[in-house]
Coordinates of C-alpha atoms and ligand atoms in Angstrom, one line a residue:
X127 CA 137.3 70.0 17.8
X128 CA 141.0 69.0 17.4
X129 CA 142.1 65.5 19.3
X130 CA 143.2 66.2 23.0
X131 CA 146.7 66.6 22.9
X132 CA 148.6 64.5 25.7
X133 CA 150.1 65.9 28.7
X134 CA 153.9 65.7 29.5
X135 CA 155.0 62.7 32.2
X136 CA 156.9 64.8 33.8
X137 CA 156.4 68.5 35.3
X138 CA 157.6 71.1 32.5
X139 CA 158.6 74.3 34.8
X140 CA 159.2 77.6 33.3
X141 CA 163.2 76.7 33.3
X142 CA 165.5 74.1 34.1
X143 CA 169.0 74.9 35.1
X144 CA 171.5 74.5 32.7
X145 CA 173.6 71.7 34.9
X146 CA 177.4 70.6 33.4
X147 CA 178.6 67.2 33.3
X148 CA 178.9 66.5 36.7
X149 CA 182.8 65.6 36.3
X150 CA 183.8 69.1 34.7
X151 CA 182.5 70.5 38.1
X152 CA 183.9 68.0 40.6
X153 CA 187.1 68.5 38.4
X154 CA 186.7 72.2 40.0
X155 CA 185.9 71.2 43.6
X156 CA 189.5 69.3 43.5
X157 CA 191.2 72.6 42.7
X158 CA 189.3 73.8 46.1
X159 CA 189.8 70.8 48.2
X160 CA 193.6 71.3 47.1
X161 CA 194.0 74.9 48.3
X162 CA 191.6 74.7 51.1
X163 CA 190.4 78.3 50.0
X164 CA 186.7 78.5 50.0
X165 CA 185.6 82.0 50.1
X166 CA 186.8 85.7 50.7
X167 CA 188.2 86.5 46.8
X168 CA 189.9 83.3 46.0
X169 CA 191.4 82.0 42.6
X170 CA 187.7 80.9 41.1
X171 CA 186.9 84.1 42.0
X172 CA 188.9 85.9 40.5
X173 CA 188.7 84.0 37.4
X174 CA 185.3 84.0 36.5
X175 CA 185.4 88.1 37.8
X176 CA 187.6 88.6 35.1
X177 CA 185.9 86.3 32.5
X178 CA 182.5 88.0 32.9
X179 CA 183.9 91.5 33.0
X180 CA 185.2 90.0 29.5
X181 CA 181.9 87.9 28.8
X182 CA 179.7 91.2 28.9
X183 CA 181.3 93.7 28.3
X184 CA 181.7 95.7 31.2
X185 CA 184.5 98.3 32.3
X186 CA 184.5 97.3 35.4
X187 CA 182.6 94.1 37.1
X188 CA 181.9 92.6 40.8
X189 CA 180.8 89.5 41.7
X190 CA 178.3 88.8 44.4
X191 CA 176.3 85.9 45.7
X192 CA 173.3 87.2 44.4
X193 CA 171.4 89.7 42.3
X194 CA 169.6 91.2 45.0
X195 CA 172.6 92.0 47.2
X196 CA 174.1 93.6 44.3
X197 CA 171.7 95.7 43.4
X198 CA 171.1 96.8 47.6
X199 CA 175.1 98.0 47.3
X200 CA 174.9 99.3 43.9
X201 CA 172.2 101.9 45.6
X202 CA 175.1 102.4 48.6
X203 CA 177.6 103.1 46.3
X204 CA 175.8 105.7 44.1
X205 CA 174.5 107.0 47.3
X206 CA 170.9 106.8 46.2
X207 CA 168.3 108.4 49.2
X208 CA 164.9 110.6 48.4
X209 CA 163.3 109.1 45.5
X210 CA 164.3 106.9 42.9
X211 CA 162.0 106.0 39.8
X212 CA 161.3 102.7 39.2
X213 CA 159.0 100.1 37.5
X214 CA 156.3 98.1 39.0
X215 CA 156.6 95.5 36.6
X216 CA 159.4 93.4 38.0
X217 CA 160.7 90.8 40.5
X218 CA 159.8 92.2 44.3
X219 CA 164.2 92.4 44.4
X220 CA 164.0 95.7 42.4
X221 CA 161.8 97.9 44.8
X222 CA 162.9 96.1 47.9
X223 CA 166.7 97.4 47.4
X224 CA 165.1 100.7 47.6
X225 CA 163.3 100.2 50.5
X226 CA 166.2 98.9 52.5
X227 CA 168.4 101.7 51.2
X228 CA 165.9 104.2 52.7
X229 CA 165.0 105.2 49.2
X230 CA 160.8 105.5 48.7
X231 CA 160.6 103.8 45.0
X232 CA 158.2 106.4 43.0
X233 CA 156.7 103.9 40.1
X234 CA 156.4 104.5 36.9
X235 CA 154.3 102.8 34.0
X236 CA 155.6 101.1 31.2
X237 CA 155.6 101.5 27.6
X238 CA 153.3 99.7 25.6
X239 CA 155.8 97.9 23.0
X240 CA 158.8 97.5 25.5
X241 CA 157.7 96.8 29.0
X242 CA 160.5 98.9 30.6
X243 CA 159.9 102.0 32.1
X244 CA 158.4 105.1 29.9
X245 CA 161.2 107.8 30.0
X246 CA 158.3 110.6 29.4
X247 CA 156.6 109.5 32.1
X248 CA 159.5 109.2 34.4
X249 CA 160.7 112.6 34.2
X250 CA 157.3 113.6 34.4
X251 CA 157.8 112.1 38.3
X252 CA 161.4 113.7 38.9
X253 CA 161.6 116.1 42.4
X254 CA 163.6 117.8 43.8
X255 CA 164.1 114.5 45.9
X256 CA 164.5 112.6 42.8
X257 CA 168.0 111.1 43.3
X258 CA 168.3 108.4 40.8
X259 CA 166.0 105.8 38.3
X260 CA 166.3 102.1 38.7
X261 CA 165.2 101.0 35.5
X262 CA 164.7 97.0 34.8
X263 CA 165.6 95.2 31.6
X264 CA 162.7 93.0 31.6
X265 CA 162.6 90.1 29.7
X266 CA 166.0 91.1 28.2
X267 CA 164.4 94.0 26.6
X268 CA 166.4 96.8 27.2
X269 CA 165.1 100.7 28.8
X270 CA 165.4 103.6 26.7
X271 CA 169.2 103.7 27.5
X272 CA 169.8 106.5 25.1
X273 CA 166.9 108.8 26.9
X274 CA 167.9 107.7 30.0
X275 CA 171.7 108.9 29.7
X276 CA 169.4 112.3 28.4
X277 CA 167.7 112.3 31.6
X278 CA 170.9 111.4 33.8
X279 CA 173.2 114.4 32.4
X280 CA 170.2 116.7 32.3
X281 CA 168.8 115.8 36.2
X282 CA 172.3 114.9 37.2
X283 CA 170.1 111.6 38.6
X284 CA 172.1 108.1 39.0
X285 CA 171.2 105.5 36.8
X286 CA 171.3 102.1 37.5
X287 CA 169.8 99.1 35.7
X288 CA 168.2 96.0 37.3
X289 CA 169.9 93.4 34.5
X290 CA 168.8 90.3 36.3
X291 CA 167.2 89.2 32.6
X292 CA 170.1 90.4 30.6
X293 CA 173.2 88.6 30.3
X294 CA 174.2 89.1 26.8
X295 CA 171.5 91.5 26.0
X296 CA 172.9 93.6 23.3
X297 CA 171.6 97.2 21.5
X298 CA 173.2 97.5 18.3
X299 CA 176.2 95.4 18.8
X300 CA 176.8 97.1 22.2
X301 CA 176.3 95.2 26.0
X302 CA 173.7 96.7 27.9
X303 CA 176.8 96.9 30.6
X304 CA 177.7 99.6 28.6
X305 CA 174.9 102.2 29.6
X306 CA 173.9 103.8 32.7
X307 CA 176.2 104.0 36.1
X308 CA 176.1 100.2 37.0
X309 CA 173.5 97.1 35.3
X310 CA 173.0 94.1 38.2
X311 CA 172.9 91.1 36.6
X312 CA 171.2 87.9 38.3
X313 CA 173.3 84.5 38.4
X314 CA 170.2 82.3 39.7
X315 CA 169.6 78.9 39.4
X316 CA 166.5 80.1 37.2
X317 CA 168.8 82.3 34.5
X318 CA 170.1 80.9 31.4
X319 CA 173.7 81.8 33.0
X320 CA 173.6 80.8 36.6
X321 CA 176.2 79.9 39.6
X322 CA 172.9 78.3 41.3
X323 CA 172.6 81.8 43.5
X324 CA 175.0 84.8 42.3
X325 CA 175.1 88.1 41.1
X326 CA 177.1 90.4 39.2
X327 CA 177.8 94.4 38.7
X328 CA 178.5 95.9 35.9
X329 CA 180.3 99.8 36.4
X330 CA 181.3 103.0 34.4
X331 CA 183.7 103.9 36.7
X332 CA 186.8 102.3 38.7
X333 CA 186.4 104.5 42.2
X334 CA 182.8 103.2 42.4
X335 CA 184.3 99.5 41.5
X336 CA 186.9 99.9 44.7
X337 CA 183.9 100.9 47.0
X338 CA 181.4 98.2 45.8
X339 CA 184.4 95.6 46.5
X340 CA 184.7 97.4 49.8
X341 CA 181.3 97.7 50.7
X342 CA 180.3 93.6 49.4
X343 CA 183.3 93.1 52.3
X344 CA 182.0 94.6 55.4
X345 CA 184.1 97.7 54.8
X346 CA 187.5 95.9 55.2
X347 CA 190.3 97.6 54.3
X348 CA 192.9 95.7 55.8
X349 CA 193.1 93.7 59.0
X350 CA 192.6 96.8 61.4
X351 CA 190.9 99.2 59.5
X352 CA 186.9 99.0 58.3
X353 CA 186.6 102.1 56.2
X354 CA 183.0 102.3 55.6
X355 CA 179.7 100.2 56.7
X356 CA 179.3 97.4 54.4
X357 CA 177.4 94.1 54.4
X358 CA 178.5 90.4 53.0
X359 CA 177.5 90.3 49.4
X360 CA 180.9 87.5 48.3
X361 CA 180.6 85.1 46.5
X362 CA 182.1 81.8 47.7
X363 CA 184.7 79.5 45.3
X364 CA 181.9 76.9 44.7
X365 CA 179.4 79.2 43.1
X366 CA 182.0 80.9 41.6
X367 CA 183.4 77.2 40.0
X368 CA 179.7 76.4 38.6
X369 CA 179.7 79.7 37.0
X370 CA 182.9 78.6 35.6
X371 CA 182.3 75.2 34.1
X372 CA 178.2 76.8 33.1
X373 CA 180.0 79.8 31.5
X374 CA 182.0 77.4 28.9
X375 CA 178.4 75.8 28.2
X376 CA 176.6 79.2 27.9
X377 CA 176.9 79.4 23.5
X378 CA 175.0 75.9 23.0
X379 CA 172.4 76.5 25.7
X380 CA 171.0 79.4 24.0
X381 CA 171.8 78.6 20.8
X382 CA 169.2 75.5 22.0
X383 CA 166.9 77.6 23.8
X384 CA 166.7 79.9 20.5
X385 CA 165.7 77.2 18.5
X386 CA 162.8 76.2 21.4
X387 CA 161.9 80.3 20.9
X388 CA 161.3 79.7 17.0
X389 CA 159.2 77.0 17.2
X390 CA 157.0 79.6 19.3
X391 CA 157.8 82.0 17.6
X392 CA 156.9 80.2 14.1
X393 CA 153.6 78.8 15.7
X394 CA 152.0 80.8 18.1
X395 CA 150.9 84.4 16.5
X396 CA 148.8 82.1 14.3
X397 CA 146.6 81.3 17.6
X398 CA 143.9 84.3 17.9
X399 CA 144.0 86.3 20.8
X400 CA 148.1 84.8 21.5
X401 CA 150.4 87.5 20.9
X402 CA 154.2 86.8 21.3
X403 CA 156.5 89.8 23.2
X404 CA 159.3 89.8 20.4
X405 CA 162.8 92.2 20.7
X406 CA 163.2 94.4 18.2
X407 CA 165.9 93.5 14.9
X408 CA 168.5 95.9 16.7
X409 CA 168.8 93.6 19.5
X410 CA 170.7 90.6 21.0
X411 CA 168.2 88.3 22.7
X412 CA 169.2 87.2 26.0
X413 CA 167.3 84.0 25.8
X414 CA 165.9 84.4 29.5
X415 CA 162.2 84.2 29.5
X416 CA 159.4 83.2 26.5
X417 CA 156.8 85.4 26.9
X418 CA 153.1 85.9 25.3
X419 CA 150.7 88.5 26.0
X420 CA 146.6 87.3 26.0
X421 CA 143.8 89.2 24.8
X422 CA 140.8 87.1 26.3
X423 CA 138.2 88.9 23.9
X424 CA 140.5 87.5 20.8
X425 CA 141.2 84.4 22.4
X426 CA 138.0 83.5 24.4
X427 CA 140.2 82.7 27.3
X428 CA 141.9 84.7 30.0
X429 CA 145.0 84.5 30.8
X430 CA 144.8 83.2 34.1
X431 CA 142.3 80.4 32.5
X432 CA 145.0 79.3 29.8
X433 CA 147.5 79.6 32.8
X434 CA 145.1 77.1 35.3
X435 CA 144.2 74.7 32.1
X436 CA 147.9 74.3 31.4
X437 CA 148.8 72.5 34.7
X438 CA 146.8 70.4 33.7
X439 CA 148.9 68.9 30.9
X440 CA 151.8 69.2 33.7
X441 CA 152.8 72.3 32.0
X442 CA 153.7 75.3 34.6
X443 CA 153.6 78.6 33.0
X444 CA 154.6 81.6 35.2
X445 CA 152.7 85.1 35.0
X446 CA 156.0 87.1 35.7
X447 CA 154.8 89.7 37.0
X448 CA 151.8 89.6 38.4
X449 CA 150.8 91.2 40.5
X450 CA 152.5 94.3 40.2
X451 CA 155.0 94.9 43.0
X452 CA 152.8 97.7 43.1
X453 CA 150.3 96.2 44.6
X454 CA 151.7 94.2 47.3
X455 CA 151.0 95.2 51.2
X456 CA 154.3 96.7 51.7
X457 CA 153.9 99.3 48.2
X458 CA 150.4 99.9 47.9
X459 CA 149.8 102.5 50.3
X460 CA 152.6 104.5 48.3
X461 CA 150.5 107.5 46.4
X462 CA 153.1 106.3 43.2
X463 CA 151.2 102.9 43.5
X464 CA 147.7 103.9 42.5
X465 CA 146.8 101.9 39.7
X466 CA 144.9 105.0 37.8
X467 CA 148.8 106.1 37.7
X468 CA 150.1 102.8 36.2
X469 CA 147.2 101.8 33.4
X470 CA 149.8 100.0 31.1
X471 CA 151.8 97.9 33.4
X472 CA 148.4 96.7 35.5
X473 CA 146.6 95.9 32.1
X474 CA 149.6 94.5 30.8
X475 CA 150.7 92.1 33.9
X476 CA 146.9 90.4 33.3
X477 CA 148.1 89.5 30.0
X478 CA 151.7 87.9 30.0
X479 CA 152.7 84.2 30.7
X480 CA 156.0 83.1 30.7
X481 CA 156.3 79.7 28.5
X482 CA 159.0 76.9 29.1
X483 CA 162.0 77.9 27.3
X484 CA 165.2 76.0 27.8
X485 CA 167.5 74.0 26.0
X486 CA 166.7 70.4 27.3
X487 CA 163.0 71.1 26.1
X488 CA 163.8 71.1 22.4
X489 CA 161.7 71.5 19.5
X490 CA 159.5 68.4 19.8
X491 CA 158.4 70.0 23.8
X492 CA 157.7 73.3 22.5
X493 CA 155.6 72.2 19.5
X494 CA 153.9 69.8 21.7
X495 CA 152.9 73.0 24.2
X496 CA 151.8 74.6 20.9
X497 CA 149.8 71.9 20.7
X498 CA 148.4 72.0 23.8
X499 CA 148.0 75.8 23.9
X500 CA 145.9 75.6 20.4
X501 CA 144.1 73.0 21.4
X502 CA 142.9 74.8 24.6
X503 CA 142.3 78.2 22.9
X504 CA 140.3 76.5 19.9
X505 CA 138.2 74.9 22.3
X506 CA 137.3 78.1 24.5
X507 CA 137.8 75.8 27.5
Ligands
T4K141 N1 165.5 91.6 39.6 C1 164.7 90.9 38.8 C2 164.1 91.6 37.6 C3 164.6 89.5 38.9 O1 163.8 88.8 38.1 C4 165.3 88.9 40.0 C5 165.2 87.5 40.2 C6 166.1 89.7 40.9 C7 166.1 91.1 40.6 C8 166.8 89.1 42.0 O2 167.9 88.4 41.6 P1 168.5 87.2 42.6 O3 168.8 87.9 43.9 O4 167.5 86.1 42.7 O5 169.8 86.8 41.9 C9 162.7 83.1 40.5 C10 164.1 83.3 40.9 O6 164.3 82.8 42.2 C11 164.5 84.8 40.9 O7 166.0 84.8 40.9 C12 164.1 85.4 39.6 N2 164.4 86.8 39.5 C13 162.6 85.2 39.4 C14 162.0 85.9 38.2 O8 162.3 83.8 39.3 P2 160.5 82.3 41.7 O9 159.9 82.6 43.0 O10 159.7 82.4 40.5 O11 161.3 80.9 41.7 P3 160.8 79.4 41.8 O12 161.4 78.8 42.9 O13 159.3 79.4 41.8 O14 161.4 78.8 40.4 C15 160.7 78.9 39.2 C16 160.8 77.6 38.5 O15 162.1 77.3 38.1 C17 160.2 76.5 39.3 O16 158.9 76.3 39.0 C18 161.0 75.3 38.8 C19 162.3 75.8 38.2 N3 163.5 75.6 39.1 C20 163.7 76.5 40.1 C21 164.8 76.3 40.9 C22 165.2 77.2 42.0 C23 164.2 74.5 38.9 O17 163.9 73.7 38.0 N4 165.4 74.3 39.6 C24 165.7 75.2 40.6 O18 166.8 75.0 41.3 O19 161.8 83.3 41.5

């Protein structure tokens, strides 16, 4: 058997957040301090609204000060209520916007090769309650967009995309912003593009752009009028200046993490059992997560074994998303939830780990988690 490979000093997470020279963000702070304007659509705001709009694409775009409350007024404005079809392989934020909309999320397996949401198996679920689909771009692998605009004109259904993975996604040259009737998009600490917490909306259409900014503002219209019952989704001038000074960094931190991904990607298929999830030619890799899929019988370990043995050499692999959001207390009494309905997505979330991928880990880190992986694998541990 092959030497044991050293473990890392330090803990390697899953991420690290891309963080600026400090100076190029305190620079910012001054412009705040100056105008004592800290929140409530100030200049920073404003600028990095109309940068991102710019950035990905978007007709119309609305910041917010995170994904998840996006995504809970993206379901107000569309007016989602019934049913909406959804996938149980995501973060717990996609079905519990649902849930707090009054929506019952009806799940929906995946397809095999992508991981999103099987369009034939959606409109299998569609009902006369049937209201919209919530599809996720998982990994920064886009839906079916182009049988899920099929499905929307034919149903007259919403769509809306759960983007959290897919800033600067891409099908063919074209943003993902470009598809459906809005595309959240997820500004955490943890994404490749953050504002440490903050969110985005991407929208078709400027009426539902003035009632998302209405609705992220408790409904204000003006100072004695509240036009419609909204929540507080803003976000504030100092997440807004991060996302500033991160967005002018955003280029050579994937370019980075992209060379981290081909050392993977170079190395890893050649481990038995180790498959890596790779996008298709046809689209623009958002850089977010590094994820293999594990067949114990080929590898002669399970996933969850590789995942345990890892720590080990302070590496800490994720298994986004296990379990299925399925099959958490608050889902799994939902008749949608039985597993004998969902055969792909609970088969597939025993098989995926998420590797570190980020820029700081360069080449030598990933080829010394190869390494570590191989060395693991080849001796069955
Ligand atoms: N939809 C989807 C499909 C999503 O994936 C998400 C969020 C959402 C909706 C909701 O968007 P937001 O409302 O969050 O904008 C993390 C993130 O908190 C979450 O944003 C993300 N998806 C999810 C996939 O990952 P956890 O529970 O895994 O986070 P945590 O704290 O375990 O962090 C993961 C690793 O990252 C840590 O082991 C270390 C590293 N880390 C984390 C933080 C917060 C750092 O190095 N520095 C940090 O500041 O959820």
């Amino acid at each position: 058997m092959r030497q044991k490979p050293d473990g890392f000093a330090n803990p390697i997470y899953v991420t690290k957040p891309m963080l600026p020279p400090l100076g190029e963000f305190t620079s910012q702070l001054e412009d705040i301090w100056d105008s004592a304007w800290l929140t409530n659509g100030g200049a920073k705001h404003a600028a990095l609204e109309a940068a991102l709009a710019k950035r990905l694409g978007a007709r119309h775009f609305s910041l917010f000060n995170n994904g998840t409350s996006a995504l809970l007024v993206a379901c107000q404005a569309l007016r989602l209520a019934g049913e909406v079809i959804t996938t149980p392989f995501t973060f717990p934020a996609t079905p519990h916007v649902l849930h707090w909309n009054n929506v019952t999320p009806v799940f929906c397996d995946i397809d095999e090769e992508t991981l999103t949401i099987d369009p034939a198996v959606a409109e299998a679920l569609i009902t006369p309650r049937t209201t919209g689909v919530l599809g996720v771009h998982v990994y920064g692998m886009p839906c079916d967009v182009n049988a899920f605009e099929r499905i929307r004109e034919q149903y007259g259904v919403k769509v809306l995309y759960d983007g959290a993975h897919a800033f600067g996604t891409e099908i063919d040259g074209k943003p993902v912003a470009e598809f459906g009737d809005a595309t959240m998009y997820s500004f955490h600490a943890t994404k490749l593009f953050h504002s440490a917490e903050g969110g985005g909306l991407a929208m078709a259409d400027e009426a539902m752009k003035r009632r998302v900014d209405l609705l992220k503002n408790f409904g204000i219209l003006n100072e004695t009028e509240v036009i419609m019952p909204g929540t507080n989704g803003k976000m504030n001038e100092v997440q807004a200046a991060l996302g500033l000074v991160n967005l002018a960094h955003y280029d050579a931190e994937h370019a980075a993490r992209q060379r981290v991904a081909q050392v993977y990607l170079s190395r890893l298929d050649e481990i038995p059992g180790i498959t890596c999830f790779r996008l298709p030619p046809n689209v623009g890799h958002s850089m977010q997560y590094f994820i293999v899929r594990v067949n114990p019988q080929a590898c002669g370990v399970s996933r969850d074994r590789l995942y345990d043995m890892l720590k080990q050499f302070n590496v800490f692999s994720r298994r986004y998303f296990y379990p299925l959001c399925s099959e958490h207390n608050c889902y799994r009494a939902l008749p949608s939830a039985d597993p004998g309905r969902l055969p792909i997505a609970t088969r597939v979330s025993r098989e995926v780990l998420a590797l570190p991928l980020y820029g700081e880990l360069g080449e030598d880190g990933a080829n010394r988690i190869v390494d570590i992986i191989q060395y693991i694998c080849n001796g069955k541990q």
